[in-house]
Coordinates of C-alpha atoms and ligand atoms in Angstrom, one line a residue:
M1 CA 41.5 33.2 -27.5
S2 CA 45.0 34.5 -28.2
F3 CA 46.5 36.2 -25.3
A4 CA 48.6 38.7 -27.3
T5 CA 46.7 41.7 -28.6
A6 CA 47.0 44.0 -31.6
P7 CA 49.0 47.2 -31.1
S8 CA 46.8 49.6 -29.0
P9 CA 45.5 52.9 -30.5
P10 CA 47.1 56.2 -29.4
V11 CA 46.1 57.1 -25.9
T12 CA 44.1 60.3 -25.4
L13 CA 43.7 61.5 -21.9
P14 CA 40.1 62.5 -21.1
R15 CA 39.7 66.3 -20.8
G16 CA 36.9 66.3 -18.2
R17 CA 36.6 65.1 -14.7
A18 CA 35.4 61.6 -14.0
D19 CA 33.3 60.7 -10.9
L20 CA 35.9 58.0 -10.2
V21 CA 39.4 57.2 -11.4
V22 CA 40.5 53.6 -10.9
V23 CA 44.2 52.9 -11.1
G24 CA 44.9 49.3 -12.2
A25 CA 43.1 47.1 -14.7
G26 CA 43.4 43.9 -12.7
I27 CA 40.3 42.1 -11.5
I28 CA 40.0 44.4 -8.4
G29 CA 40.1 47.6 -10.4
L30 CA 37.9 46.3 -13.2
A31 CA 35.2 44.9 -10.7
H32 CA 35.1 48.4 -9.1
A33 CA 34.9 50.0 -12.5
V34 CA 32.0 47.7 -13.6
E35 CA 30.2 48.3 -10.3
A36 CA 30.7 52.1 -10.8
V37 CA 29.2 51.9 -14.3
R38 CA 26.2 49.9 -12.9
R39 CA 25.6 52.7 -10.5
G40 CA 25.7 55.3 -13.3
L41 CA 29.0 56.9 -12.5
R42 CA 31.6 58.2 -15.0
V43 CA 34.7 56.2 -14.6
T44 CA 38.2 56.3 -16.0
V45 CA 40.5 53.2 -15.5
V46 CA 44.2 53.9 -15.8
E47 CA 46.6 50.9 -16.4
R48 CA 50.3 51.0 -17.0
D49 CA 50.4 48.0 -19.3
L50 CA 48.8 47.5 -22.7
R51 CA 46.6 44.7 -21.3
P52 CA 46.1 43.0 -18.0
V53 CA 49.2 40.9 -17.2
G54 CA 49.2 40.8 -13.4
A55 CA 47.9 38.3 -10.9
S56 CA 44.4 38.5 -12.5
V57 CA 45.5 36.6 -15.6
R58 CA 48.1 34.3 -14.0
N59 CA 45.7 32.5 -11.6
F60 CA 43.5 29.4 -11.7
G61 CA 40.2 31.2 -12.4
H62 CA 38.7 29.6 -9.4
C63 CA 36.1 31.6 -7.5
C64 CA 36.6 29.7 -4.3
I65 CA 33.4 30.6 -2.5
T66 CA 32.5 27.7 -0.1
A67 CA 36.0 27.4 1.5
Q68 CA 35.8 31.0 2.8
Q69 CA 34.7 31.7 6.4
G70 CA 33.0 34.6 8.3
D71 CA 33.0 38.0 6.6
L72 CA 35.0 36.7 3.6
L73 CA 32.3 34.1 3.0
T74 CA 29.7 36.9 2.9
L75 CA 31.9 38.9 0.5
A76 CA 32.5 35.8 -1.7
Q77 CA 28.8 34.9 -1.9
R78 CA 28.1 38.5 -3.0
S79 CA 30.9 38.3 -5.5
R80 CA 29.4 35.2 -7.0
T81 CA 26.3 37.2 -8.1
G82 CA 28.5 40.0 -9.4
W83 CA 30.6 37.6 -11.4
L84 CA 27.5 35.9 -13.0
D85 CA 26.1 39.3 -13.9
A86 CA 29.4 40.5 -15.3
A87 CA 29.7 37.3 -17.3
A88 CA 26.3 37.7 -18.8
Q89 CA 27.0 41.4 -19.7
A90 CA 30.6 40.9 -21.0
G91 CA 30.1 37.4 -22.5
L92 CA 32.5 35.6 -20.2
W93 CA 32.9 31.9 -19.8
A94 CA 31.8 31.3 -16.2
P95 CA 30.4 27.8 -15.6
E96 CA 28.7 27.1 -12.3
A97 CA 30.9 24.0 -12.2
G98 CA 31.8 24.1 -8.5
A99 CA 35.0 22.7 -6.9
L100 CA 35.8 19.0 -6.4
V101 CA 37.8 18.3 -3.3
V102 CA 39.6 14.9 -3.7
A103 CA 40.0 12.9 -0.5
R104 CA 42.8 10.2 -0.5
S105 CA 42.7 9.4 3.2
A106 CA 40.2 8.9 6.0
T107 CA 41.4 12.1 7.6
E108 CA 40.9 14.1 4.4
L109 CA 37.3 12.7 4.1
A110 CA 36.7 13.5 7.8
V111 CA 37.5 17.2 7.1
L112 CA 35.0 17.2 4.3
E113 CA 32.3 15.4 6.4
E114 CA 32.8 18.0 9.2
L115 CA 32.4 20.8 6.7
R116 CA 29.3 19.1 5.4
D117 CA 27.9 18.9 8.9
E118 CA 28.5 22.6 9.4
R119 CA 27.4 24.0 6.0
G120 CA 24.8 21.4 5.0
A121 CA 24.6 18.6 2.5
D122 CA 23.6 21.0 -0.4
A123 CA 26.6 23.2 0.1
V124 CA 29.1 20.3 0.6
R125 CA 28.0 17.2 -1.5
L126 CA 30.0 14.2 -0.5
R127 CA 31.2 12.0 -3.4
T128 CA 32.1 8.4 -3.5
R129 CA 35.5 7.1 -4.7
D130 CA 33.9 6.2 -8.1
E131 CA 32.3 9.5 -8.5
V132 CA 35.6 11.3 -7.9
G133 CA 37.5 8.8 -10.1
E134 CA 34.9 9.4 -12.9
A135 CA 35.3 13.2 -12.7
L136 CA 39.1 12.9 -12.8
G137 CA 38.8 10.6 -15.8
R138 CA 40.4 7.6 -14.1
A139 CA 39.8 4.1 -15.2
T140 CA 37.7 2.0 -12.8
D141 CA 40.6 -0.2 -11.8
E142 CA 42.9 2.8 -11.1
R143 CA 41.0 4.4 -8.2
A144 CA 42.4 2.4 -5.3
D145 CA 44.1 5.4 -3.7
L146 CA 40.9 7.5 -3.7
V147 CA 38.7 7.5 -0.7
G148 CA 36.0 9.9 -1.8
G149 CA 35.6 13.6 -1.9
A150 CA 33.1 16.5 -2.0
L151 CA 31.7 18.8 -4.6
L152 CA 31.3 22.4 -3.5
P153 CA 28.6 23.5 -6.0
A154 CA 28.6 27.2 -5.2
D155 CA 32.2 27.7 -6.5
L156 CA 32.5 29.2 -10.0
R157 CA 35.0 28.9 -12.7
V158 CA 36.2 31.7 -15.0
N159 CA 39.0 31.8 -17.6
P160 CA 41.7 34.0 -16.1
R161 CA 43.2 34.7 -19.5
E162 CA 39.9 36.0 -20.8
A163 CA 38.0 37.6 -17.9
A164 CA 40.0 40.8 -17.2
P165 CA 40.7 41.6 -20.9
R166 CA 37.0 41.1 -21.8
L167 CA 35.7 43.0 -18.9
A168 CA 38.0 45.9 -19.8
A169 CA 36.8 45.8 -23.4
W170 CA 33.2 45.7 -22.3
L171 CA 33.8 48.7 -20.0
A172 CA 35.4 50.7 -22.7
G173 CA 32.2 50.4 -24.7
Q174 CA 30.0 51.7 -21.9
P175 CA 28.8 55.4 -21.9
G176 CA 30.9 57.4 -19.4
A177 CA 33.6 54.8 -19.1
T178 CA 37.2 55.1 -20.4
V179 CA 40.1 52.7 -20.2
L180 CA 43.6 54.1 -20.6
W181 CA 46.2 51.5 -21.4
G182 CA 49.9 52.0 -21.4
T183 CA 49.5 54.9 -18.9
N184 CA 51.8 54.6 -15.8
V185 CA 50.6 56.4 -12.7
T186 CA 53.5 58.2 -11.1
G187 CA 51.7 59.9 -8.2
V188 CA 48.3 60.7 -6.7
E189 CA 46.9 63.7 -5.0
P190 CA 43.2 64.4 -4.0
G191 CA 41.2 64.8 -7.3
T192 CA 44.2 64.1 -9.6
V193 CA 46.1 61.1 -10.8
H194 CA 49.4 62.0 -12.3
T195 CA 50.5 59.8 -15.1
A196 CA 53.5 59.6 -17.4
R197 CA 51.2 61.1 -20.1
G198 CA 49.7 63.9 -18.0
P199 CA 47.1 64.4 -15.3
V200 CA 43.7 62.5 -15.1
H201 CA 41.1 64.1 -12.9
G202 CA 38.3 62.5 -10.8
D203 CA 36.3 63.3 -7.7
Q204 CA 37.2 60.0 -6.1
I205 CA 40.3 57.9 -6.7
L206 CA 40.6 54.1 -6.1
L207 CA 44.1 52.5 -6.1
C208 CA 43.7 48.9 -7.2
V209 CA 47.4 48.2 -7.9
G210 CA 47.8 45.0 -5.8
H211 CA 51.3 44.5 -4.4
D212 CA 52.6 47.6 -6.2
L213 CA 50.9 49.8 -3.7
D214 CA 54.4 50.1 -2.2
R215 CA 55.6 51.9 -5.3
L216 CA 53.1 54.7 -4.7
Y217 CA 52.4 54.6 -1.0
P218 CA 55.3 52.7 0.7
V219 CA 54.5 53.8 4.2
E220 CA 50.9 52.6 4.0
A221 CA 52.0 49.4 2.3
E222 CA 54.5 48.8 5.1
A223 CA 51.9 49.6 7.7
H224 CA 49.7 46.7 6.3
G225 CA 52.8 44.4 6.0
I226 CA 52.3 44.0 2.3
E227 CA 54.6 41.3 0.8
R228 CA 54.8 39.7 -2.6
C229 CA 53.7 36.1 -2.7
R230 CA 55.3 34.3 -5.6
L231 CA 53.7 31.1 -7.0
S232 CA 55.0 28.4 -9.5
M233 CA 52.4 27.7 -12.2
A234 CA 52.2 25.6 -15.3
R235 CA 49.8 24.7 -18.0
I236 CA 49.6 21.0 -19.1
E237 CA 47.9 19.0 -21.8
A238 CA 45.0 17.2 -20.2
P239 CA 44.8 13.5 -20.0
T240 CA 42.2 12.6 -22.5
A241 CA 39.5 11.4 -20.1
F242 CA 39.8 14.4 -17.8
R243 CA 36.7 16.5 -18.5
T244 CA 35.4 18.3 -15.4
D245 CA 35.2 22.1 -15.3
A246 CA 35.1 22.0 -11.5
A247 CA 38.3 23.3 -9.8
V248 CA 40.1 20.3 -8.4
L249 CA 41.4 20.7 -4.8
T250 CA 43.5 18.3 -2.7
A251 CA 44.7 17.8 0.9
T252 CA 47.1 20.8 0.8
S253 CA 44.1 23.0 -0.3
M254 CA 42.3 21.8 2.8
L255 CA 45.3 23.1 4.8
R256 CA 45.0 26.5 3.2
Y257 CA 41.4 27.7 3.1
D258 CA 39.7 28.8 6.4
A259 CA 36.5 26.8 6.1
F260 CA 38.6 23.5 6.0
T261 CA 41.2 24.6 8.6
A262 CA 38.3 25.5 11.1
T263 CA 37.2 21.8 11.1
P264 CA 38.1 19.6 14.1
S265 CA 40.1 17.2 11.9
A266 CA 42.2 19.9 10.3
T267 CA 45.0 19.6 12.9
R268 CA 45.1 15.8 12.3
L269 CA 45.3 16.4 8.6
R270 CA 48.3 18.8 9.0
A271 CA 50.1 16.2 11.0
E272 CA 49.2 13.5 8.4
V273 CA 50.5 15.6 5.5
T274 CA 53.6 16.5 7.5
G275 CA 54.2 12.8 8.0
H276 CA 53.9 11.6 4.3
S277 CA 54.7 14.8 2.3
P278 CA 56.8 17.3 4.2
E279 CA 58.3 18.5 1.0
L280 CA 54.8 19.9 0.0
L281 CA 54.6 21.9 3.2
D282 CA 58.2 23.1 2.7
V283 CA 57.1 24.9 -0.5
V284 CA 53.7 25.9 1.0
A285 CA 52.0 23.9 -1.7
N286 CA 48.3 24.1 -2.6
V287 CA 48.1 21.3 -5.2
M288 CA 45.1 22.1 -7.3
F289 CA 44.2 22.4 -11.0
T290 CA 41.5 23.9 -13.3
R291 CA 40.6 23.1 -16.9
L292 CA 40.4 25.9 -19.5
P293 CA 37.8 25.8 -22.2
D294 CA 40.4 24.6 -24.7
G295 CA 40.9 21.5 -22.6
T296 CA 44.4 22.4 -21.3
V297 CA 44.8 22.5 -17.5
L298 CA 46.3 25.1 -15.2
V299 CA 48.2 23.5 -12.4
G300 CA 50.1 24.7 -9.3
D301 CA 51.1 26.0 -6.9
S302 CA 53.7 26.9 -4.3
H303 CA 54.0 30.0 -2.2
A304 CA 57.1 32.1 -1.3
Y305 CA 56.9 35.4 0.5
D306 CA 59.1 38.4 0.4
V307 CA 58.7 42.2 0.0
T308 CA 60.7 42.0 -3.3
E309 CA 60.1 38.7 -4.9
I310 CA 63.0 36.4 -5.9
P311 CA 62.8 36.1 -9.7
F312 CA 64.2 32.6 -10.0
Q313 CA 61.9 29.6 -10.3
D314 CA 63.2 26.4 -8.6
E315 CA 62.8 23.5 -11.0
A316 CA 62.5 21.0 -8.1
T317 CA 59.4 22.8 -6.9
S318 CA 57.8 22.7 -10.3
A319 CA 58.7 19.0 -10.6
L320 CA 57.2 18.3 -7.2
L321 CA 54.0 20.0 -8.0
L322 CA 53.7 18.3 -11.4
R323 CA 54.3 14.9 -9.8
E324 CA 51.5 15.5 -7.3
V325 CA 49.1 16.7 -10.0
A326 CA 49.9 13.5 -12.1
R327 CA 49.2 11.4 -9.0
V328 CA 45.8 13.0 -8.5
L329 CA 45.0 12.6 -12.1
G330 CA 46.2 9.0 -12.0
V331 CA 48.7 9.3 -14.8
R332 CA 52.4 8.5 -15.0
E333 CA 53.4 12.0 -16.0
V334 CA 52.0 15.2 -17.5
R335 CA 53.2 17.3 -20.5
V336 CA 53.9 20.9 -19.7
T337 CA 53.1 23.5 -22.4
E338 CA 53.8 26.7 -20.4
R339 CA 55.3 27.8 -17.1
W340 CA 55.0 31.2 -15.4
Q341 CA 55.4 32.8 -12.1
G342 CA 52.4 34.5 -10.4
V343 CA 52.7 37.2 -7.9
Y344 CA 50.1 38.6 -5.6
A345 CA 49.8 41.0 -2.6
S346 CA 49.9 39.1 0.7
S347 CA 49.9 40.2 4.3
A348 CA 50.1 38.3 7.6
R349 CA 48.0 41.2 9.1
G350 CA 44.8 40.5 7.3
P351 CA 43.1 39.3 4.1
L352 CA 42.0 42.8 2.9
L353 CA 43.6 46.2 2.6
V354 CA 41.1 49.0 2.6
R355 CA 42.9 52.3 3.4
D356 CA 42.2 55.9 2.9
V357 CA 45.6 57.3 1.9
A358 CA 44.5 60.9 1.2
P359 CA 41.2 62.7 1.1
G360 CA 39.1 61.0 -1.7
V361 CA 41.9 58.5 -2.4
R362 CA 41.4 54.9 -1.3
A363 CA 43.6 51.9 -1.7
V364 CA 41.8 48.5 -2.0
A365 CA 43.7 45.2 -2.3
V366 CA 43.0 41.6 -1.4
T367 CA 46.1 40.4 0.6
S368 CA 45.2 36.8 1.0
G369 CA 45.4 35.2 -2.5
V370 CA 41.7 35.1 -3.2
G371 CA 41.2 38.3 -5.2
M372 CA 39.3 36.5 -8.1
T373 CA 36.9 35.1 -5.5
L374 CA 36.2 38.4 -3.7
S375 CA 36.5 41.0 -6.4
F376 CA 32.9 41.7 -7.2
G377 CA 31.8 41.4 -3.6
L378 CA 34.5 43.8 -2.5
A379 CA 33.5 46.3 -5.2
A380 CA 29.8 46.2 -4.2
A381 CA 30.8 46.7 -0.5
T382 CA 33.0 49.6 -1.5
F383 CA 30.2 51.5 -3.1
D384 CA 27.7 50.6 -0.3
G385 CA 30.2 52.0 2.2
A386 CA 30.2 48.6 3.9
L387 CA 34.0 48.4 4.2
K388 CA 35.8 49.8 7.2
A389 CA 38.8 51.8 6.0
T390 CA 41.9 52.6 8.0
A391 CA 43.1 56.2 7.5
Ligands
FAD1 C1 49.3 32.0 -9.5 C2 48.1 32.6 -8.8 C3 47.0 31.8 -8.6 C4 45.9 32.4 -8.0 N1 44.7 31.7 -7.9 C5 43.5 32.3 -7.5 C6 42.3 31.6 -7.6 O1 42.2 30.6 -8.2 N2 41.2 32.2 -7.0 C7 41.3 33.5 -6.5 O2 40.3 34.0 -5.9 N3 42.5 34.2 -6.5 C8 43.6 33.6 -7.0 N4 44.8 34.3 -7.0 C9 44.8 35.7 -6.4 C10 44.2 36.7 -7.4 O3 44.7 36.4 -8.7 C11 44.6 38.1 -7.0 O4 44.2 38.2 -5.6 C12 43.9 39.1 -7.8 O5 44.2 38.8 -9.2 C13 44.5 40.5 -7.5 O6 43.9 41.4 -8.4 P1 44.5 42.9 -8.5 O7 43.6 43.6 -9.5 O8 44.6 43.4 -7.2 O9 46.0 42.7 -9.0 P2 46.6 42.6 -10.5 O10 45.8 41.7 -11.4 O11 48.0 42.3 -10.3 O12 46.3 44.0 -11.1 C14 46.9 45.2 -10.6 C15 47.1 46.1 -11.8 O13 47.6 47.4 -11.4 C16 48.5 47.8 -12.4 N5 49.3 48.8 -11.8 C17 50.2 48.7 -10.8 N6 50.9 49.9 -10.6 C18 50.4 50.7 -11.5 C19 50.7 52.1 -11.8 N7 51.6 52.8 -11.1 N8 50.1 52.7 -12.8 C20 49.1 52.0 -13.5 N9 48.8 50.8 -13.3 C21 49.4 50.1 -12.3 C22 49.2 46.6 -12.8 O14 49.8 46.7 -14.1 C23 48.1 45.5 -12.8 O15 47.5 45.4 -14.1 C24 45.9 33.7 -7.6 C25 47.0 34.5 -7.8 C26 48.1 33.9 -8.5 C27 49.3 34.8 -8.7

């Protein structure tokens, strides 16, 4: 699918009043709009750009279910069902391919074994060196650095370049749903969203604008400590034997996601990675990759935090990540076809922002880098009234 789209038709603002106006056509806004349509509501989505170009199209397309913990695990499991339903409705690519966590040391394997002990052998399926090598497409005599791994079968894959645009197109065809592209929201008051094209009215308003909440509600964004997290990403040509649709995670992923960091061996793993690869920790790397349906592979990533992101991408960081990916794939080097910078909302104060900013106006954002994973669970919880909002 080509990412660019044809020129959009002229925008006509709806005359009537929707039950719900959603600001932002990223995955959080779209999941809420899809959920609203499922519940028979009239919904208008207002998006400033001509198509989704935010975090929701720049990511790995990995619904990282099993590695969540506590309430987020519950939301993620609910989200999985929502994704599969949406995929069936909108015709999305969403294989139940799972995630493959590669272990290249005894400590890495210990983390996976401990997670298996906690979650059970169905949720965390340990894999041998050869099974991991096979999935990575490595020749049998080039697997010596592999120790084993685990398949997390509940994880899903989607194509981030396709999912949000297709969901928006599906929504636009539903009775009672309208998607307004190229319509920048300049301010909000109860019952009315003010846009650069004029007012849009709705009984309830949901702001799903990610890190750009600080453009509309700076005080509320500051109160939640919202920062921009900037990530280095690239797309590479896949080595010919690499075939799996599972998301491939590595040791630095195990240092990142709560289910792994809660295991007894996680502290030892951090010390081990600090010892052999401190440069990965310096750039807060999560070395992982996912294959797209066309066979190319999305690889990344590093994390840099600031309220206003630094626009410059450090080539040394990109080179470091690519070297690591090549090592995991067992190839000398990889060929890059695209690079980009991803930006998402982040906060040290909590993984979710759910805040009532005015009567009938709620801001919802995932502030922990797993918005693809949580989107549909979050949307269902919003409509069930299951989320506790701060006023
Ligand atoms: C590189 C990278 C890798 C990631 N990998 C994963 C992953 O594998 N799994 C996972 O679960 N998560 C991942 N994430 C996180 C995930 O992508 C985000 O949490 C999620 O996409 C956030 O969705 P969103 O809808 O809030 O934001 P966005 O997709 O950024 O959407 C917000 C939308 O609001 C619109 N908007 C903003 N202001 C206005 C305005 N004033 N008027 C109108 N419209 C406005 C924007 O134009 C934008 O379209 C990753 C993120 C990045 C950047």
